[in-house]
Amino acid sequence: QVQLVASGGGSVQAGGSLRVSCAASGDTFSNYAVGWFRQAPGKEREFVAAISRNSGVTRYADSVKGRFTISRDNAKNTAHLQMNSLKSGDTADYYCAAAVAPGTWAVKVTLQEYNYWGQGTQVTVSS
């Protein structure tokens, strides 16, 4: 099993940038596809970004495409979500998730595909 710890959340003004990180332990990180999800108060958790085991494939929600970048460093057992041009609508708790992937190029974009979750880190964007 893999354990995930999300960090790096904070408050930022609209138009600013923030990077949230996910540290993995307990298993070979490169065996897992990684995703970032977010949940705002009163809303369902939604997909933000995903990356394949080998970083070869990335996917983004339309709402963040062009502004956010997901990355991973398997040697350091970390994944990151660089968030630029932040909007007030980006305010949410951000969760990293991992799932055993059938192949190195696979990406997963739905909640039910992920087996392991971090605790979430808060991101607040003020306008």
mmCIF file of N, CA and C in Angstrom:
data_model
loop_
_atom_site.group_PDB
_atom_site.id
_atom_site.type_symbol
_atom_site.label_atom_id
_atom_site.label_comp_id
_atom_site.label_asym_id
_atom_site.label_seq_id
_atom_site.Cartn_x
_atom_site.Cartn_y
_atom_site.Cartn_z
ATOM 1 N N GLN A 1 0.828 -1.178 0.000
ATOM 2 C CA GLN A 1 0.000 0.000 0.000
ATOM 3 C C GLN A 1 0.872 1.241 0.000
ATOM 4 N N VAL A 2 0.273 2.317 -0.453
ATOM 5 C CA VAL A 2 0.966 3.580 -0.483
ATOM 6 C C VAL A 2 0.213 4.580 0.394
ATOM 7 N N GLN A 3 0.963 5.386 1.114
ATOM 8 C CA GLN A 3 0.388 6.454 1.908
ATOM 9 C C GLN A 3 0.720 7.787 1.258
ATOM 10 N N LEU A 4 -0.234 8.694 1.291
ATOM 11 C CA LEU A 4 -0.082 9.974 0.631
ATOM 12 C C LEU A 4 -0.315 11.103 1.617
ATOM 13 N N VAL A 5 0.514 12.119 1.526
ATOM 14 C CA VAL A 5 0.370 13.302 2.351
ATOM 15 C C VAL A 5 0.429 14.521 1.456
ATOM 16 N N ALA A 6 -0.648 15.280 1.433
ATOM 17 C CA ALA A 6 -0.697 16.490 0.644
ATOM 18 C C ALA A 6 -0.259 17.683 1.480
ATOM 19 N N SER A 7 0.374 18.629 0.833
ATOM 20 C CA SER A 7 0.849 19.810 1.528
ATOM 21 C C SER A 7 0.965 20.961 0.545
ATOM 22 N N GLY A 8 1.241 22.127 1.069
ATOM 23 C CA GLY A 8 1.498 23.284 0.233
ATOM 24 C C GLY A 8 0.331 24.214 0.034
ATOM 25 N N GLY A 9 -0.804 23.878 0.586
ATOM 26 C CA GLY A 9 -1.954 24.749 0.449
ATOM 27 C C GLY A 9 -1.764 26.045 1.208
ATOM 28 N N GLY A 10 -2.576 26.999 0.875
ATOM 29 C CA GLY A 10 -2.513 28.296 1.515
ATOM 30 C C GLY A 10 -3.476 29.251 0.871
ATOM 31 N N SER A 11 -3.283 30.502 1.150
ATOM 32 C CA SER A 11 -4.124 31.545 0.584
ATOM 33 C C SER A 11 -3.329 32.373 -0.412
ATOM 34 N N VAL A 12 -4.003 32.770 -1.454
ATOM 35 C CA VAL A 12 -3.362 33.544 -2.506
ATOM 36 C C VAL A 12 -4.411 34.434 -3.154
ATOM 37 N N GLN A 13 -3.984 35.552 -3.653
ATOM 38 C CA GLN A 13 -4.896 36.435 -4.359
ATOM 39 C C GLN A 13 -5.148 35.929 -5.769
ATOM 40 N N ALA A 14 -6.300 36.274 -6.283
ATOM 41 C CA ALA A 14 -6.626 35.897 -7.649
ATOM 42 C C ALA A 14 -5.532 36.356 -8.604
ATOM 43 N N GLY A 15 -5.189 35.478 -9.518
ATOM 44 C CA GLY A 15 -4.114 35.753 -10.447
ATOM 45 C C GLY A 15 -2.766 35.250 -9.987
ATOM 46 N N GLY A 16 -2.686 34.852 -8.744
ATOM 47 C CA GLY A 16 -1.447 34.360 -8.199
ATOM 48 C C GLY A 16 -1.229 32.888 -8.466
ATOM 49 N N SER A 17 -0.171 32.365 -7.881
ATOM 50 C CA SER A 17 0.219 30.983 -8.102
ATOM 51 C C SER A 17 0.457 30.269 -6.783
ATOM 52 N N LEU A 18 0.311 28.983 -6.836
ATOM 53 C CA LEU A 18 0.538 28.149 -5.681
ATOM 54 C C LEU A 18 0.873 26.753 -6.169
ATOM 55 N N ARG A 19 1.712 26.064 -5.431
ATOM 56 C CA ARG A 19 2.030 24.679 -5.762
ATOM 57 C C ARG A 19 1.712 23.793 -4.576
ATOM 58 N N VAL A 20 0.879 22.817 -4.815
ATOM 59 C CA VAL A 20 0.590 21.825 -3.805
ATOM 60 C C VAL A 20 1.361 20.560 -4.142
ATOM 61 N N SER A 21 1.732 19.831 -3.113
ATOM 62 C CA SER A 21 2.585 18.672 -3.287
ATOM 63 C C SER A 21 1.981 17.457 -2.624
ATOM 64 N N CYS A 22 2.415 16.314 -3.077
ATOM 65 C CA CYS A 22 1.958 15.043 -2.553
ATOM 66 C C CYS A 22 3.172 14.160 -2.335
ATOM 67 N N ALA A 23 3.383 13.758 -1.110
ATOM 68 C CA ALA A 23 4.487 12.875 -0.773
ATOM 69 C C ALA A 23 3.958 11.470 -0.539
ATOM 70 N N ALA A 24 4.566 10.522 -1.182
ATOM 71 C CA ALA A 24 4.135 9.138 -1.087
ATOM 72 C C ALA A 24 5.161 8.307 -0.341
ATOM 73 N N SER A 25 4.668 7.308 0.344
ATOM 74 C CA SER A 25 5.546 6.391 1.042
ATOM 75 C C SER A 25 4.864 5.035 1.151
ATOM 76 N N GLY A 26 5.642 4.038 1.466
ATOM 77 C CA GLY A 26 5.085 2.726 1.736
ATOM 78 C C GLY A 26 5.065 1.755 0.569
ATOM 79 N N ASP A 27 5.292 2.249 -0.625
ATOM 80 C CA ASP A 27 5.275 1.385 -1.795
ATOM 81 C C ASP A 27 6.018 2.073 -2.929
ATOM 82 N N THR A 28 6.275 1.329 -3.954
ATOM 83 C CA THR A 28 6.954 1.867 -5.122
ATOM 84 C C THR A 28 6.030 2.845 -5.831
ATOM 85 N N PHE A 29 6.381 4.104 -5.758
ATOM 86 C CA PHE A 29 5.516 5.155 -6.259
ATOM 87 C C PHE A 29 5.267 5.038 -7.755
ATOM 88 N N SER A 30 6.257 4.578 -8.475
ATOM 89 C CA SER A 30 6.130 4.487 -9.922
ATOM 90 C C SER A 30 5.096 3.457 -10.373
ATOM 91 N N ASN A 31 4.594 2.653 -9.474
ATOM 92 C CA ASN A 31 3.550 1.695 -9.815
ATOM 93 C C ASN A 31 2.166 2.323 -9.881
ATOM 94 N N TYR A 32 2.055 3.576 -9.481
ATOM 95 C CA TYR A 32 0.764 4.207 -9.330
ATOM 96 C C TYR A 32 0.564 5.369 -10.287
ATOM 97 N N ALA A 33 -0.622 5.405 -10.854
ATOM 98 C CA ALA A 33 -1.068 6.627 -11.489
ATOM 99 C C ALA A 33 -1.500 7.597 -10.397
ATOM 100 N N VAL A 34 -1.362 8.885 -10.649
ATOM 101 C CA VAL A 34 -1.650 9.903 -9.651
ATOM 102 C C VAL A 34 -2.677 10.882 -10.187
ATOM 103 N N GLY A 35 -3.542 11.304 -9.309
ATOM 104 C CA GLY A 35 -4.519 12.318 -9.670
ATOM 105 C C GLY A 35 -4.654 13.354 -8.583
ATOM 106 N N TRP A 36 -5.095 14.518 -8.979
ATOM 107 C CA TRP A 36 -5.463 15.569 -8.048
ATOM 108 C C TRP A 36 -6.955 15.847 -8.193
ATOM 109 N N PHE A 37 -7.618 15.939 -7.074
ATOM 110 C CA PHE A 37 -9.029 16.269 -7.017
ATOM 111 C C PHE A 37 -9.226 17.418 -6.049
ATOM 112 N N ARG A 38 -10.333 18.085 -6.170
ATOM 113 C CA ARG A 38 -10.622 19.164 -5.238
ATOM 114 C C ARG A 38 -12.087 19.136 -4.842
ATOM 115 N N GLN A 39 -12.346 19.676 -3.679
ATOM 116 C CA GLN A 39 -13.700 19.721 -3.172
ATOM 117 C C GLN A 39 -13.925 21.037 -2.449
ATOM 118 N N ALA A 40 -14.877 21.780 -2.940
ATOM 119 C CA ALA A 40 -15.275 23.019 -2.315
ATOM 120 C C ALA A 40 -16.440 22.748 -1.372
ATOM 121 N N PRO A 41 -16.643 23.602 -0.375
ATOM 122 C CA PRO A 41 -17.755 23.392 0.552
ATOM 123 C C PRO A 41 -19.084 23.273 -0.166
ATOM 124 N N GLY A 42 -19.821 22.246 0.179
ATOM 125 C CA GLY A 42 -21.125 22.036 -0.412
ATOM 126 C C GLY A 42 -21.117 21.444 -1.801
ATOM 127 N N LYS A 43 -19.953 21.117 -2.314
ATOM 128 C CA LYS A 43 -19.856 20.564 -3.649
ATOM 129 C C LYS A 43 -19.218 19.181 -3.620
ATOM 130 N N GLU A 44 -19.422 18.459 -4.690
ATOM 131 C CA GLU A 44 -18.818 17.149 -4.820
ATOM 132 C C GLU A 44 -17.339 17.273 -5.162
ATOM 133 N N ARG A 45 -16.606 16.257 -4.788
ATOM 134 C CA ARG A 45 -15.203 16.223 -5.155
ATOM 135 C C ARG A 45 -15.088 16.055 -6.666
ATOM 136 N N GLU A 46 -14.235 16.851 -7.274
ATOM 137 C CA GLU A 46 -14.127 16.841 -8.714
ATOM 138 C C GLU A 46 -12.693 16.635 -9.177
ATOM 139 N N PHE A 47 -12.593 16.072 -10.342
ATOM 140 C CA PHE A 47 -11.303 15.816 -10.950
ATOM 141 C C PHE A 47 -10.626 17.112 -11.348
ATOM 142 N N VAL A 48 -9.332 17.179 -11.126
ATOM 143 C CA VAL A 48 -8.542 18.337 -11.512
ATOM 144 C C VAL A 48 -7.487 17.964 -12.545
ATOM 145 N N ALA A 49 -6.669 16.989 -12.213
ATOM 146 C CA ALA A 49 -5.573 16.616 -13.097
ATOM 147 C C ALA A 49 -5.119 15.207 -12.784
ATOM 148 N N ALA A 50 -4.505 14.571 -13.756
ATOM 149 C CA ALA A 50 -3.992 13.226 -13.564
ATOM 150 C C ALA A 50 -2.725 13.048 -14.377
ATOM 151 N N ILE A 51 -1.898 12.127 -13.932
ATOM 152 C CA ILE A 51 -0.646 11.854 -14.607
ATOM 153 C C ILE A 51 -0.369 10.363 -14.559
ATOM 154 N N SER A 52 0.192 9.869 -15.632
ATOM 155 C CA SER A 52 0.487 8.452 -15.716
ATOM 156 C C SER A 52 1.735 8.107 -14.920
ATOM 157 N N ARG A 53 1.989 6.834 -14.800
ATOM 158 C CA ARG A 53 3.106 6.347 -14.003
ATOM 159 C C ARG A 53 4.449 6.901 -14.453
ATOM 160 N N ASN A 54 4.605 7.015 -15.747
ATOM 161 C CA ASN A 54 5.877 7.467 -16.298
ATOM 162 C C ASN A 54 5.872 8.933 -16.714
ATOM 163 N N SER A 55 4.855 9.675 -16.321
ATOM 164 C CA SER A 55 4.679 11.085 -16.657
ATOM 165 C C SER A 55 4.409 11.314 -18.132
ATOM 166 N N GLY A 56 4.205 10.258 -18.883
ATOM 167 C CA GLY A 56 4.034 10.398 -20.310
ATOM 168 C C GLY A 56 2.692 10.942 -20.741
ATOM 169 N N VAL A 57 1.691 10.803 -19.890
ATOM 170 C CA VAL A 57 0.344 11.245 -20.220
ATOM 171 C C VAL A 57 -0.204 12.070 -19.072
ATOM 172 N N THR A 58 -0.754 13.205 -19.378
ATOM 173 C CA THR A 58 -1.429 14.034 -18.390
ATOM 174 C C THR A 58 -2.810 14.397 -18.890
ATOM 175 N N ARG A 59 -3.708 14.591 -17.959
ATOM 176 C CA ARG A 59 -5.068 15.010 -18.268
ATOM 177 C C ARG A 59 -5.483 16.105 -17.309
ATOM 178 N N TYR A 60 -6.295 17.015 -17.796
ATOM 179 C CA TYR A 60 -6.744 18.133 -16.986
ATOM 180 C C TYR A 60 -8.224 18.369 -17.174
ATOM 181 N N ALA A 61 -8.855 18.789 -16.115
ATOM 182 C CA ALA A 61 -10.210 19.265 -16.240
ATOM 183 C C ALA A 61 -10.220 20.529 -17.087
ATOM 184 N N ASP A 62 -11.287 20.713 -17.826
ATOM 185 C CA ASP A 62 -11.372 21.894 -18.679
ATOM 186 C C ASP A 62 -11.230 23.188 -17.887
ATOM 187 N N SER A 63 -11.694 23.175 -16.662
ATOM 188 C CA SER A 63 -11.679 24.374 -15.853
ATOM 189 C C SER A 63 -10.277 24.830 -15.464
ATOM 190 N N VAL A 64 -9.313 23.930 -15.529
ATOM 191 C CA VAL A 64 -7.953 24.279 -15.122
ATOM 192 C C VAL A 64 -6.947 24.160 -16.250
ATOM 193 N N LYS A 65 -7.366 23.660 -17.367
ATOM 194 C CA LYS A 65 -6.458 23.460 -18.489
ATOM 195 C C LYS A 65 -5.807 24.777 -18.902
ATOM 196 N N GLY A 66 -4.509 24.727 -19.059
ATOM 197 C CA GLY A 66 -3.765 25.915 -19.409
ATOM 198 C C GLY A 66 -3.279 26.711 -18.224
ATOM 199 N N ARG A 67 -3.816 26.423 -17.048
ATOM 200 C CA ARG A 67 -3.419 27.131 -15.838
ATOM 201 C C ARG A 67 -2.674 26.242 -14.851
ATOM 202 N N PHE A 68 -3.057 24.986 -14.794
ATOM 203 C CA PHE A 68 -2.459 24.046 -13.850
ATOM 204 C C PHE A 68 -1.547 23.070 -14.584
ATOM 205 N N THR A 69 -0.529 22.616 -13.883
ATOM 206 C CA THR A 69 0.377 21.619 -14.421
ATOM 207 C C THR A 69 0.638 20.555 -13.367
ATOM 208 N N ILE A 70 0.377 19.323 -13.720
ATOM 209 C CA ILE A 70 0.662 18.215 -12.828
ATOM 210 C C ILE A 70 2.009 17.613 -13.208
ATOM 211 N N SER A 71 2.750 17.191 -12.213
ATOM 212 C CA SER A 71 4.040 16.577 -12.457
ATOM 213 C C SER A 71 4.316 15.554 -11.366
ATOM 214 N N ARG A 72 5.319 14.750 -11.599
ATOM 215 C CA ARG A 72 5.720 13.785 -10.589
ATOM 216 C C ARG A 72 7.200 13.511 -10.710
ATOM 217 N N ASP A 73 7.770 13.098 -9.605
ATOM 218 C CA ASP A 73 9.166 12.708 -9.562
ATOM 219 C C ASP A 73 9.214 11.382 -8.825
ATOM 220 N N ASN A 74 9.267 10.317 -9.580
ATOM 221 C CA ASN A 74 9.220 8.997 -8.969
ATOM 222 C C ASN A 74 10.430 8.716 -8.088
ATOM 223 N N ALA A 75 11.559 9.292 -8.436
ATOM 224 C CA ALA A 75 12.750 9.097 -7.626
ATOM 225 C C ALA A 75 12.609 9.710 -6.243
ATOM 226 N N LYS A 76 11.818 10.769 -6.147
ATOM 227 C CA LYS A 76 11.592 11.439 -4.873
ATOM 228 C C LYS A 76 10.249 11.085 -4.247
ATOM 229 N N ASN A 77 9.503 10.227 -4.899
ATOM 230 C CA ASN A 77 8.190 9.808 -4.405
ATOM 231 C C ASN A 77 7.266 10.997 -4.173
ATOM 232 N N THR A 78 7.262 11.904 -5.113
ATOM 233 C CA THR A 78 6.437 13.091 -4.977
ATOM 234 C C THR A 78 5.675 13.382 -6.258
ATOM 235 N N ALA A 79 4.567 14.052 -6.090
ATOM 236 C CA ALA A 79 3.804 14.597 -7.192
ATOM 237 C C ALA A 79 3.434 16.025 -6.826
ATOM 238 N N HIS A 80 3.223 16.834 -7.839
ATOM 239 C CA HIS A 80 2.941 18.242 -7.601
ATOM 240 C C HIS A 80 1.848 18.731 -8.524
ATOM 241 N N LEU A 81 1.207 19.765 -8.086
ATOM 242 C CA LEU A 81 0.249 20.464 -8.915
ATOM 243 C C LEU A 81 0.583 21.942 -8.850
ATOM 244 N N GLN A 82 1.123 22.450 -9.936
ATOM 245 C CA GLN A 82 1.434 23.862 -10.032
ATOM 246 C C GLN A 82 0.192 24.588 -10.522
ATOM 247 N N MET A 83 -0.260 25.537 -9.753
ATOM 248 C CA MET A 83 -1.486 26.249 -10.053
ATOM 249 C C MET A 83 -1.156 27.707 -10.316
ATOM 250 N N ASN A 84 -1.394 28.131 -11.527
ATOM 251 C CA ASN A 84 -1.151 29.506 -11.928
ATOM 252 C C ASN A 84 -2.460 30.183 -12.293
ATOM 253 N N SER A 85 -2.405 31.492 -12.349
ATOM 254 C CA SER A 85 -3.589 32.283 -12.711
ATOM 255 C C SER A 85 -4.809 31.847 -11.919
ATOM 256 N N LEU A 86 -4.626 31.736 -10.638
ATOM 257 C CA LEU A 86 -5.687 31.217 -9.784
ATOM 258 C C LEU A 86 -6.893 32.137 -9.762
ATOM 259 N N LYS A 87 -8.038 31.509 -9.697
ATOM 260 C CA LYS A 87 -9.319 32.195 -9.632
ATOM 261 C C LYS A 87 -10.007 31.851 -8.329
ATOM 262 N N SER A 88 -10.967 32.662 -7.970
ATOM 263 C CA SER A 88 -11.707 32.386 -6.746
ATOM 264 C C SER A 88 -12.403 31.034 -6.812
ATOM 265 N N GLY A 89 -12.784 30.607 -7.999
ATOM 266 C CA GLY A 89 -13.420 29.321 -8.175
ATOM 267 C C GLY A 89 -12.505 28.134 -7.917
ATOM 268 N N ASP A 90 -11.215 28.392 -7.788
ATOM 269 C CA ASP A 90 -10.271 27.329 -7.472
ATOM 270 C C ASP A 90 -10.203 27.040 -5.981
ATOM 271 N N THR A 91 -10.847 27.849 -5.186
ATOM 272 C CA THR A 91 -10.850 27.642 -3.748
ATOM 273 C C THR A 91 -11.475 26.298 -3.409
ATOM 274 N N ALA A 92 -10.732 25.467 -2.720
ATOM 275 C CA ALA A 92 -11.195 24.130 -2.393
ATOM 276 C C ALA A 92 -10.129 23.432 -1.561
ATOM 277 N N ASP A 93 -10.503 22.286 -1.028
ATOM 278 C CA ASP A 93 -9.525 21.371 -0.479
ATOM 279 C C ASP A 93 -9.005 20.514 -1.623
ATOM 280 N N TYR A 94 -7.711 20.429 -1.742
ATOM 281 C CA TYR A 94 -7.099 19.676 -2.823
ATOM 282 C C TYR A 94 -6.548 18.361 -2.298
ATOM 283 N N TYR A 95 -6.900 17.294 -2.984
ATOM 284 C CA TYR A 95 -6.523 15.953 -2.581
ATOM 285 C C TYR A 95 -5.691 15.292 -3.662
ATOM 286 N N CYS A 96 -4.622 14.655 -3.255
ATOM 287 C CA CYS A 96 -3.916 13.796 -4.182
ATOM 288 C C CYS A 96 -4.390 12.369 -3.980
ATOM 289 N N ALA A 97 -4.346 11.617 -5.039
ATOM 290 C CA ALA A 97 -4.805 10.244 -5.004
ATOM 291 C C ALA A 97 -3.906 9.386 -5.871
ATOM 292 N N ALA A 98 -3.857 8.117 -5.546
ATOM 293 C CA ALA A 98 -3.038 7.180 -6.287
ATOM 294 C C ALA A 98 -3.818 5.912 -6.555
ATOM 295 N N ALA A 99 -3.517 5.312 -7.675
ATOM 296 C CA ALA A 99 -4.158 4.061 -8.051
ATOM 297 C C ALA A 99 -3.164 3.184 -8.776
ATOM 298 N N VAL A 100 -3.195 1.917 -8.461
ATOM 299 C CA VAL A 100 -2.377 0.969 -9.199
ATOM 300 C C VAL A 100 -2.848 0.969 -10.641
ATOM 301 N N ALA A 101 -1.942 1.228 -11.532
ATOM 302 C CA ALA A 101 -2.286 1.365 -12.934
ATOM 303 C C ALA A 101 -1.859 0.135 -13.719
ATOM 304 N N PRO A 102 -2.656 -0.244 -14.696
ATOM 305 C CA PRO A 102 -2.318 -1.431 -15.483
ATOM 306 C C PRO A 102 -1.145 -1.244 -16.420
ATOM 307 N N GLY A 103 -0.818 -0.021 -16.709
ATOM 308 C CA GLY A 103 0.279 0.251 -17.601
ATOM 309 C C GLY A 103 0.914 1.589 -17.297
ATOM 310 N N THR A 104 2.079 1.804 -17.835
ATOM 311 C CA THR A 104 2.827 3.019 -17.536
ATOM 312 C C THR A 104 2.220 4.265 -18.156
ATOM 313 N N TRP A 105 1.346 4.091 -19.136
ATOM 314 C CA TRP A 105 0.749 5.225 -19.826
ATOM 315 C C TRP A 105 -0.689 5.504 -19.402
ATOM 316 N N ALA A 106 -1.193 4.739 -18.469
ATOM 317 C CA ALA A 106 -2.586 4.878 -18.087
ATOM 318 C C ALA A 106 -2.811 6.090 -17.199
ATOM 319 N N VAL A 107 -3.922 6.760 -17.422
ATOM 320 C CA VAL A 107 -4.369 7.836 -16.555
ATOM 321 C C VAL A 107 -5.782 7.531 -16.096
ATOM 322 N N LYS A 108 -6.111 8.036 -14.927
ATOM 323 C CA LYS A 108 -7.420 7.811 -14.341
ATOM 324 C C LYS A 108 -8.006 9.152 -13.946
ATOM 325 N N VAL A 109 -9.263 9.350 -14.281
ATOM 326 C CA VAL A 109 -9.874 10.662 -14.099
ATOM 327 C C VAL A 109 -11.138 10.637 -13.260
ATOM 328 N N THR A 110 -11.524 9.484 -12.744
ATOM 329 C CA THR A 110 -12.722 9.396 -11.923
ATOM 330 C C THR A 110 -12.368 8.990 -10.507
ATOM 331 N N LEU A 111 -13.186 9.425 -9.576
ATOM 332 C CA LEU A 111 -12.964 9.153 -8.170
ATOM 333 C C LEU A 111 -12.849 7.666 -7.883
ATOM 334 N N GLN A 112 -13.738 6.893 -8.475
ATOM 335 C CA GLN A 112 -13.802 5.478 -8.153
ATOM 336 C C GLN A 112 -12.596 4.686 -8.646
ATOM 337 N N GLU A 113 -11.803 5.271 -9.505
ATOM 338 C CA GLU A 113 -10.621 4.584 -10.004
ATOM 339 C C GLU A 113 -9.443 4.638 -9.041
ATOM 340 N N TYR A 114 -9.525 5.495 -8.053
ATOM 341 C CA TYR A 114 -8.417 5.686 -7.135
ATOM 342 C C TYR A 114 -8.624 4.928 -5.836
ATOM 343 N N ASN A 115 -7.576 4.307 -5.379
ATOM 344 C CA ASN A 115 -7.620 3.482 -4.181
ATOM 345 C C ASN A 115 -7.085 4.178 -2.941
ATOM 346 N N TYR A 116 -6.165 5.103 -3.128
ATOM 347 C CA TYR A 116 -5.471 5.720 -2.012
ATOM 348 C C TYR A 116 -5.569 7.228 -2.112
ATOM 349 N N TRP A 117 -5.784 7.851 -0.965
ATOM 350 C CA TRP A 117 -6.015 9.284 -0.915
ATOM 351 C C TRP A 117 -5.198 9.950 0.176
ATOM 352 N N GLY A 118 -4.734 11.135 -0.131
ATOM 353 C CA GLY A 118 -4.137 11.969 0.882
ATOM 354 C C GLY A 118 -5.207 12.675 1.686
ATOM 355 N N GLN A 119 -4.773 13.433 2.677
ATOM 356 C CA GLN A 119 -5.717 14.053 3.609
ATOM 357 C C GLN A 119 -6.312 15.353 3.089
ATOM 358 N N GLY A 120 -5.745 15.902 2.058
ATOM 359 C CA GLY A 120 -6.225 17.158 1.524
ATOM 360 C C GLY A 120 -5.474 18.351 2.082
ATOM 361 N N THR A 121 -5.327 19.356 1.268
ATOM 362 C CA THR A 121 -4.704 20.603 1.684
ATOM 363 C C THR A 121 -5.546 21.760 1.154
ATOM 364 N N GLN A 122 -5.757 22.742 1.991
ATOM 365 C CA GLN A 122 -6.670 23.832 1.672
ATOM 366 C C GLN A 122 -6.007 24.877 0.782
ATOM 367 N N VAL A 123 -6.745 25.278 -0.223
ATOM 368 C CA VAL A 123 -6.328 26.366 -1.100
ATOM 369 C C VAL A 123 -7.438 27.398 -1.114
ATOM 370 N N THR A 124 -7.093 28.609 -0.768
ATOM 371 C CA THR A 124 -8.054 29.696 -0.753
ATOM 372 C C THR A 124 -7.574 30.806 -1.676
ATOM 373 N N VAL A 125 -8.412 31.179 -2.601
ATOM 374 C CA VAL A 125 -8.091 32.233 -3.555
ATOM 375 C C VAL A 125 -9.039 33.390 -3.307
ATOM 376 N N SER A 126 -8.483 34.526 -2.986
ATOM 377 C CA SER A 126 -9.280 35.708 -2.724
ATOM 378 C C SER A 126 -9.299 36.610 -3.942
ATOM 379 N N SER A 127 -10.417 37.252 -4.153
ATOM 380 C CA SER A 127 -10.567 38.131 -5.298
ATOM 381 C C SER A 127 -10.396 39.588 -4.913
#
